[in-house]
XYZ file of C-alpha atoms in Angstrom:
479
model
C -57.604 10.752 44.721
C -58.766 9.632 41.553
C -55.756 8.554 39.165
C -55.337 10.651 36.119
C -56.317 9.175 33.022
C -53.809 8.322 30.505
C -53.866 10.047 27.316
C -52.038 7.555 25.327
C -54.096 6.161 22.332
C -54.536 2.395 22.582
C -54.950 0.175 19.715
C -58.319 -0.493 18.382
C -57.692 -4.252 17.691
C -55.481 -6.999 18.936
C -51.633 -6.462 18.911
C -50.219 -8.271 15.888
C -47.849 -11.106 16.740
C -44.783 -11.265 14.874
C -44.410 -13.866 12.408
C -41.539 -16.521 13.188
C -40.985 -17.035 9.479
C -40.463 -13.546 8.840
C -38.143 -13.429 11.707
C -36.279 -16.427 10.208
C -36.041 -14.749 6.974
C -34.761 -11.591 8.283
C -31.986 -13.423 10.262
C -30.808 -15.082 6.875
C -30.897 -11.671 5.001
C -29.079 -9.941 7.753
C -26.415 -12.591 7.774
C -26.158 -11.970 3.874
C -25.612 -8.450 4.142
C -22.968 -8.652 7.145
C -21.169 -11.243 5.058
C -21.190 -9.053 2.205
C -19.939 -5.921 3.889
C -17.655 -7.096 6.878
C -15.363 -10.136 6.458
C -15.690 -10.821 10.054
C -17.786 -13.422 10.947
C -20.792 -12.289 13.348
C -21.086 -15.132 15.809
C -24.701 -14.325 16.841
C -26.043 -14.255 13.127
C -24.089 -17.379 12.436
C -25.760 -19.410 15.279
C -29.139 -18.084 14.726
C -28.721 -18.941 10.848
C -27.592 -22.269 11.628
C -30.637 -23.030 13.902
C -32.906 -21.671 10.920
C -31.352 -23.799 8.130
C -31.475 -27.088 10.168
C -34.973 -26.301 11.318
C -36.221 -26.068 7.702
C -34.509 -29.145 6.736
C -31.705 -27.799 4.647
C -27.998 -28.857 4.919
C -25.750 -26.843 7.176
C -23.316 -26.803 4.372
C -25.172 -23.998 2.817
C -23.480 -21.703 5.527
C -20.022 -22.733 4.822
C -18.451 -20.071 2.541
C -15.998 -22.685 1.200
C -18.747 -25.059 -0.050
C -19.607 -24.384 -3.676
C -23.184 -24.690 -4.898
C -22.139 -27.692 -7.137
C -20.642 -29.604 -4.087
C -23.881 -29.168 -2.117
C -25.928 -30.159 -5.208
C -23.922 -33.276 -5.566
C -24.636 -34.492 -1.800
C -28.172 -33.110 -2.159
C -29.453 -33.658 -5.835
C -32.956 -32.957 -4.910
C -31.735 -29.077 -4.256
C -30.929 -28.665 -8.151
C -34.398 -28.052 -9.049
C -34.729 -25.398 -6.336
C -31.704 -23.454 -7.341
C -33.208 -23.419 -11.120
C -35.534 -20.193 -11.529
C -34.765 -19.296 -7.908
C -35.020 -15.507 -8.325
C -37.613 -15.512 -11.131
C -41.139 -14.410 -10.191
C -43.951 -16.537 -10.603
C -46.252 -15.853 -13.626
C -49.360 -15.507 -11.342
C -47.748 -14.123 -8.177
C -49.956 -11.671 -6.148
C -47.373 -9.843 -4.026
C -50.304 -7.864 -2.372
C -52.191 -11.075 -1.230
C -50.076 -11.105 2.135
C -52.036 -13.962 3.542
C -51.592 -16.145 0.442
C -47.770 -16.306 0.794
C -46.230 -19.516 1.575
C -44.018 -18.410 4.370
C -41.975 -21.439 4.996
C -41.200 -21.777 1.434
C -40.045 -18.007 1.585
C -37.635 -18.988 4.420
C -36.150 -21.691 2.527
C -35.807 -19.779 -0.610
C -33.818 -16.970 1.160
C -31.503 -19.535 2.478
C -30.806 -20.636 -0.941
C -30.791 -17.321 -2.453
C -28.258 -16.222 0.417
C -25.800 -19.227 -0.555
C -25.738 -18.273 -4.161
C -25.285 -14.489 -3.727
C -22.408 -14.839 -1.158
C -20.540 -17.473 -3.294
C -20.689 -15.140 -6.334
C -20.336 -11.564 -4.799
C -18.030 -12.270 -1.671
C -14.816 -12.974 -3.572
C -12.398 -11.891 -0.594
C -8.789 -10.422 -1.445
C -5.553 -11.891 -2.029
C -4.159 -14.549 -4.501
C -6.690 -16.816 -6.232
C -5.696 -20.275 -7.203
C -7.286 -22.112 -10.426
C -9.490 -24.050 -8.301
C -10.971 -21.104 -6.451
C -11.725 -19.522 -10.087
C -13.296 -22.801 -11.383
C -15.530 -22.872 -8.363
C -16.448 -19.116 -8.870
C -17.464 -19.716 -12.569
C -19.416 -22.560 -11.521
C -21.396 -20.642 -8.651
C -21.921 -17.867 -11.368
C -23.574 -20.199 -13.488
C -25.925 -21.274 -10.813
C -26.739 -17.474 -10.113
C -27.533 -17.258 -13.818
C -29.739 -20.391 -13.576
C -31.453 -18.800 -10.495
C -32.197 -15.543 -12.645
C -33.571 -17.839 -15.442
C -30.839 -17.620 -17.845
C -28.309 -20.345 -19.395
C -25.013 -20.537 -17.530
C -22.696 -18.220 -19.340
C -25.400 -16.171 -20.716
C -25.069 -13.104 -18.316
C -21.099 -13.065 -18.516
C -21.533 -13.386 -22.120
C -24.085 -10.583 -22.221
C -26.988 -12.462 -23.651
C -29.936 -11.399 -21.331
C -32.536 -13.788 -22.291
C -33.679 -16.532 -20.365
C -35.959 -19.636 -20.338
C -38.368 -17.964 -18.133
C -40.321 -14.480 -18.201
C -38.918 -11.433 -16.251
C -41.985 -10.170 -14.225
C -42.713 -6.503 -13.638
C -43.102 -6.812 -9.810
C -40.038 -6.450 -7.349
C -40.294 -9.538 -5.439
C -40.330 -13.163 -6.768
C -41.494 -16.463 -5.729
C -44.314 -15.326 -3.962
C -43.197 -12.036 -2.638
C -40.727 -12.700 0.073
C -37.565 -13.093 -2.149
C -35.897 -10.281 -3.858
C -36.220 -10.600 -7.416
C -33.038 -9.861 -9.275
C -34.325 -10.473 -12.781
C -35.051 -6.937 -13.699
C -31.542 -6.125 -12.810
C -30.160 -8.601 -15.395
C -28.750 -5.927 -17.621
C -26.456 -4.619 -14.900
C -25.578 -7.819 -12.995
C -23.983 -9.322 -16.452
C -21.582 -6.637 -16.468
C -20.689 -6.974 -12.674
C -20.121 -10.676 -13.082
C -17.676 -10.069 -15.811
C -15.754 -7.534 -13.847
C -15.686 -10.047 -10.688
C -14.290 -12.674 -13.149
C -11.747 -10.410 -14.575
C -10.514 -9.179 -10.845
C -10.335 -13.161 -9.955
C -8.059 -13.814 -13.084
C -5.857 -10.900 -12.382
C -5.498 -12.113 -8.642
C -4.420 -15.403 -9.925
C -0.882 -16.497 -10.437
C -1.554 -17.309 -13.934
C 1.978 -18.210 -15.096
C 2.472 -20.630 -12.266
C -0.900 -22.347 -13.073
C -0.181 -22.581 -16.737
C 3.281 -24.363 -15.879
C 1.147 -27.102 -14.248
C -0.832 -29.197 -16.627
C -3.274 -30.507 -13.883
C -3.920 -26.968 -12.788
C -4.343 -25.582 -16.411
C -6.832 -28.286 -17.155
C -8.894 -26.952 -14.409
C -9.284 -23.511 -15.930
C -12.564 -22.468 -17.742
C -11.988 -20.210 -20.943
C -13.513 -16.835 -20.421
C -13.007 -13.541 -22.059
C -11.120 -12.311 -18.835
C -8.939 -15.227 -18.982
C -8.470 -14.986 -22.854
C -7.480 -11.339 -22.350
C -4.855 -12.070 -19.735
C -3.477 -14.888 -21.850
C -2.949 -12.492 -25.040
C -1.527 -9.821 -22.910
C 1.081 -12.218 -21.281
C 1.688 -14.628 -24.070
C 5.108 -13.044 -24.891
C 6.214 -13.960 -21.478
C 5.373 -17.633 -21.652
C 7.466 -20.550 -23.138
C 7.380 -24.172 -22.918
C 4.451 -26.099 -21.062
C 3.082 -22.823 -19.953
C 2.839 -21.580 -23.578
C 1.227 -24.591 -24.709
C -1.431 -24.557 -22.063
C -2.284 -21.206 -22.816
C -2.564 -21.755 -26.705
C -4.929 -24.773 -25.903
C -7.177 -22.522 -23.690
C -7.207 -19.849 -26.382
C -8.152 -22.620 -28.831
C -10.957 -23.893 -26.852
C -12.412 -20.347 -26.317
C -11.961 -19.607 -29.921
C -13.872 -22.762 -31.003
C -16.787 -22.057 -28.509
C -17.403 -18.567 -29.853
C -16.813 -19.622 -33.209
C -19.554 -22.144 -33.085
C -22.072 -19.546 -31.822
C -21.048 -16.962 -34.296
C -21.352 -19.337 -37.145
C -24.985 -20.226 -36.143
C -25.725 -16.670 -36.023
C -24.431 -16.069 -39.582
C -26.271 -19.141 -40.907
C -29.422 -17.672 -39.253
C -29.047 -14.130 -40.667
C -30.870 -13.100 -43.907
C -29.449 -14.287 -46.978
C -29.473 -12.757 -50.355
C -32.496 -12.308 -52.793
C -33.361 -14.734 -55.329
C -31.562 -14.405 -58.656
C -34.238 -14.910 -61.301
C -31.609 -14.182 -64.133
C -30.347 -17.702 -63.488
C -32.342 -20.518 -65.045
C -33.697 -22.921 -62.277
C -32.389 -26.353 -62.228
C -34.809 -28.819 -63.489
C -34.701 -31.281 -60.695
C -37.460 -32.848 -58.831
C -36.902 -30.987 -55.484
C -37.351 -27.558 -57.449
C -40.576 -28.690 -59.131
C -43.257 -25.963 -58.522
C -46.458 -28.138 -58.536
C -48.872 -25.566 -58.039
C -47.591 -23.367 -60.567
C -47.380 -26.344 -62.954
C -51.105 -27.168 -62.391
C -52.342 -23.755 -62.786
C -50.637 -23.203 -65.960
C -51.824 -26.382 -67.520
C -55.354 -26.068 -66.479
C -56.583 -25.565 -70.014
C -55.409 -28.977 -70.878
C -57.727 -30.696 -68.292
C -60.194 -33.362 -69.827
C -63.630 -33.569 -67.962
C -64.552 -36.835 -69.636
C -61.290 -38.426 -68.627
C -60.981 -36.655 -65.393
C -57.387 -36.091 -66.421
C -54.953 -33.246 -66.513
C -52.288 -33.372 -69.148
C -49.179 -31.419 -68.636
C -47.309 -29.836 -71.589
C -44.886 -27.983 -69.681
C -43.169 -28.317 -65.920
C -42.559 -25.124 -64.135
C -39.555 -25.041 -61.496
C -38.724 -22.599 -58.806
C -35.803 -20.330 -58.979
C -33.141 -21.105 -56.206
C -29.984 -19.541 -57.149
C -29.090 -16.456 -54.953
C -27.231 -13.289 -56.005
C -23.633 -13.629 -54.885
C -21.834 -10.904 -56.537
C -18.267 -11.183 -55.570
C -17.605 -8.963 -52.657
C -14.554 -7.646 -50.779
C -15.067 -7.195 -46.809
C -12.172 -5.088 -45.232
C -12.467 -5.453 -41.296
C -10.369 -2.931 -39.371
C -10.116 -3.531 -35.606
C -8.772 -1.379 -32.804
C -6.645 -3.519 -30.480
C -6.140 -1.144 -27.882
C -6.605 -2.046 -24.455
C -10.421 -1.252 -24.279
C -11.283 -3.340 -27.405
C -10.133 -6.801 -26.424
C -13.513 -8.309 -26.488
C -14.063 -6.940 -29.999
C -10.752 -8.073 -31.198
C -11.430 -11.603 -30.286
C -15.254 -11.695 -31.742
C -14.387 -9.629 -34.851
C -11.337 -11.934 -35.701
C -13.525 -15.035 -35.341
C -16.083 -13.519 -37.412
C -13.873 -12.257 -40.152
C -12.756 -15.983 -40.431
C -16.535 -17.215 -40.671
C -17.264 -14.522 -43.502
C -13.916 -15.632 -45.100
C -15.401 -19.075 -45.581
C -18.333 -17.906 -47.635
C -18.113 -18.231 -51.446
C -17.097 -15.390 -53.257
C -16.273 -13.506 -50.327
C -12.848 -11.743 -50.298
C -12.131 -10.776 -46.608
C -9.183 -8.876 -45.318
C -8.272 -8.026 -41.571
C -6.274 -5.122 -40.165
C -5.518 -4.528 -36.599
C -3.941 -1.257 -35.213
C -3.075 0.687 -31.968
C -0.405 3.133 -32.958
C 0.758 0.779 -35.629
C -1.174 -1.260 -37.916
C -0.909 -4.980 -38.727
C -2.288 -6.792 -41.962
C -3.429 -10.043 -40.537
C -5.130 -11.179 -43.813
C -2.830 -14.071 -44.434
C -4.010 -15.657 -41.197
C -7.730 -14.602 -41.509
C -9.111 -18.284 -42.098
C -7.519 -19.062 -38.600
C -8.631 -16.775 -35.717
C -6.485 -18.782 -33.463
C -3.264 -18.001 -35.247
C -4.455 -14.317 -35.685
C -4.982 -13.638 -32.080
C -1.704 -15.025 -31.391
C -0.135 -12.350 -33.588
C -2.112 -9.610 -32.013
C -0.474 -7.092 -29.619
C -2.991 -5.639 -27.142
C -2.798 -2.478 -25.493
C -1.238 0.908 -26.511
C -2.753 4.136 -27.942
C -4.896 4.702 -30.896
C -4.080 6.013 -34.300
C -6.492 4.978 -36.840
C -4.679 6.900 -39.551
C -2.035 4.116 -39.855
C -4.707 1.491 -40.412
C -6.464 3.707 -43.047
C -3.058 3.752 -45.049
C -3.297 -0.151 -45.212
C -7.009 -0.374 -45.817
C -7.235 1.978 -48.723
C -4.932 0.261 -51.211
C -7.366 -2.813 -50.503
C -10.275 -1.021 -52.129
C -10.230 -1.768 -56.046
C -14.090 -1.541 -56.605
C -15.746 0.723 -54.060
C -19.392 -0.223 -55.085
C -18.586 -3.928 -54.263
C -16.458 -3.202 -50.923
C -17.624 -2.945 -47.258
C -15.344 -1.589 -44.677
C -16.023 -2.210 -41.147
C -14.386 -0.176 -38.747
C -14.733 -1.463 -35.082
C -13.287 1.162 -32.526
C -14.361 3.315 -29.560
C -13.035 6.073 -31.943
C -10.947 7.983 -29.138
C -8.147 8.817 -31.591
C -5.155 10.738 -31.353
C -5.670 12.412 -34.769
C -9.555 12.298 -35.190
C -10.274 14.863 -37.707
C -7.899 13.654 -40.572
C -9.305 10.133 -39.768
C -12.850 11.104 -40.062
C -12.054 13.107 -43.329
C -10.511 9.951 -44.816
C -13.472 7.836 -43.538
C -16.107 10.321 -45.168
C -13.994 10.374 -48.531
C -14.440 6.483 -48.656
C -18.244 6.702 -48.074
C -18.526 9.266 -50.729
C -16.497 7.115 -53.246
C -19.405 4.416 -52.883
C -17.747 2.151 -50.319
C -20.404 0.415 -47.751
C -18.785 2.068 -44.771
C -19.997 0.558 -41.212
C -18.465 2.174 -38.172
C -19.093 -0.119 -35.366
C -18.635 1.153 -31.588
C -19.025 -2.444 -29.827
C -18.905 -6.004 -30.916
C -18.852 -7.287 -27.619
C -21.025 -10.047 -26.616
C -23.017 -7.865 -24.309
C -23.251 -4.995 -26.643
C -21.729 -2.741 -24.098
C -19.027 -0.043 -24.936
C -18.652 3.492 -25.305
C -17.981 5.588 -28.416
C -16.410 9.033 -28.849
C -19.498 11.405 -28.765
C -17.549 13.635 -31.501
C -17.385 10.630 -33.808
C -20.824 9.659 -33.141
C -22.449 12.688 -34.306
C -20.448 13.171 -37.358
C -21.238 9.603 -38.476
C -24.924 10.300 -38.037
C -24.436 13.442 -40.117
C -22.756 11.451 -42.673
C -25.551 9.009 -42.941
C -23.597 6.095 -41.424
C -24.665 6.021 -37.910
C -22.444 3.950 -35.523
C -23.561 0.533 -35.288
C -23.788 -0.418 -31.518
C -25.472 -3.284 -29.527
C -25.149 -6.945 -29.894
C -22.913 -8.591 -32.328
C -25.825 -10.104 -33.956
C -26.529 -6.556 -35.273
C -23.260 -6.743 -37.296
C -23.787 -10.092 -38.438
C -27.200 -9.340 -40.003
C -25.703 -6.072 -41.619
C -22.792 -7.821 -43.276
C -24.707 -10.862 -44.181
C -27.451 -8.858 -45.995
C -24.691 -7.113 -47.912
C -22.447 -9.973 -48.787
C -25.024 -12.285 -49.932
């Protein structure tokens, strides 16, 4: 008998062989996923990953969860350049040109990416030491560098980087996930992870030990915990806490001061006669105005009058009243605005007043020139009742036309309608009223929709976004 013919379709061409480089890369990424979602070590994936890492010439320490990227780079300095821009797509990368991909390089890149992601996003549970927090902050800095940013940028919310963000979904030749397009989301997640680590750290015990306290890296999450717990600290712990707060304040102040200096300045005041000094000499205008005195025979220009440039700028005396919600949801704003108020207080002819409030209001104007002392006098947390702050702010408005009131809050108020009526009355009186929903470094923050709509109808929309927007708005009005 003849055997029946098979009905199964046979491949038209040769069977494609599995690419060993693709298999290696998949092993590394399966290990990454397993480690992220299951704390238990998978022996098969670990042993296979070790073979892959050693075969491509990378140190086995890449697979050690306890080894920081810093420690690996210190032992293998040549890897530092590979971590930089690791997840940024190449400008001329063609992800469709499969044959052009450098598959061995993709495997190597996968190993490095896995190391950075695991060190940052697999934080475990339980208590955290100062050393662990410092190592995590260092590894987060390497992740930011891998995404093409400066260390601290994502946690600070500045989503710019030295390298471009490509439109594709893969980076470095198509084999490694490109997380650069997720930068706006990664920044807040890093901040949340850092905050969780700080909460899990026995902060009081660490502060009591000068050696451990010196290993702490100031961050917004850490400063928030210090400000909340400052009344429970004393002696060496309190001194170390103050030193950390001052370090952070000085660092942020330097950044904000640069932004203030770069912001638009006031218009030229032509009512003030120009100073007759050489640096103000307007040579082009002087030549133009004296052309009638030119002697062709002598080929000489006789100058009857010199003309100078106007350099004086309008600096009308202004009063700036900054009102800051110091409830638990506005810690970042409290720190930034306290520092910003102190910078503007240093400008000539600007009278700055600072008020903080929750259910009670506190006039911090006597300390406005020293943001460190100001922050030490705040009491973070509690509810929100802006009417008590308005009671302190209104007497400070002597000349409405020369006064700007900056109100920083999420505007989730106990007595919303009465407060809004008072704010609308300020606006109608001629005060430059600027409601601000967020002055965090990242520009993130929620605002009560009820207030947002009414401020828009009033013609004073809530200023949201990066703190640079507030700097520009204030500098334009005050100078």
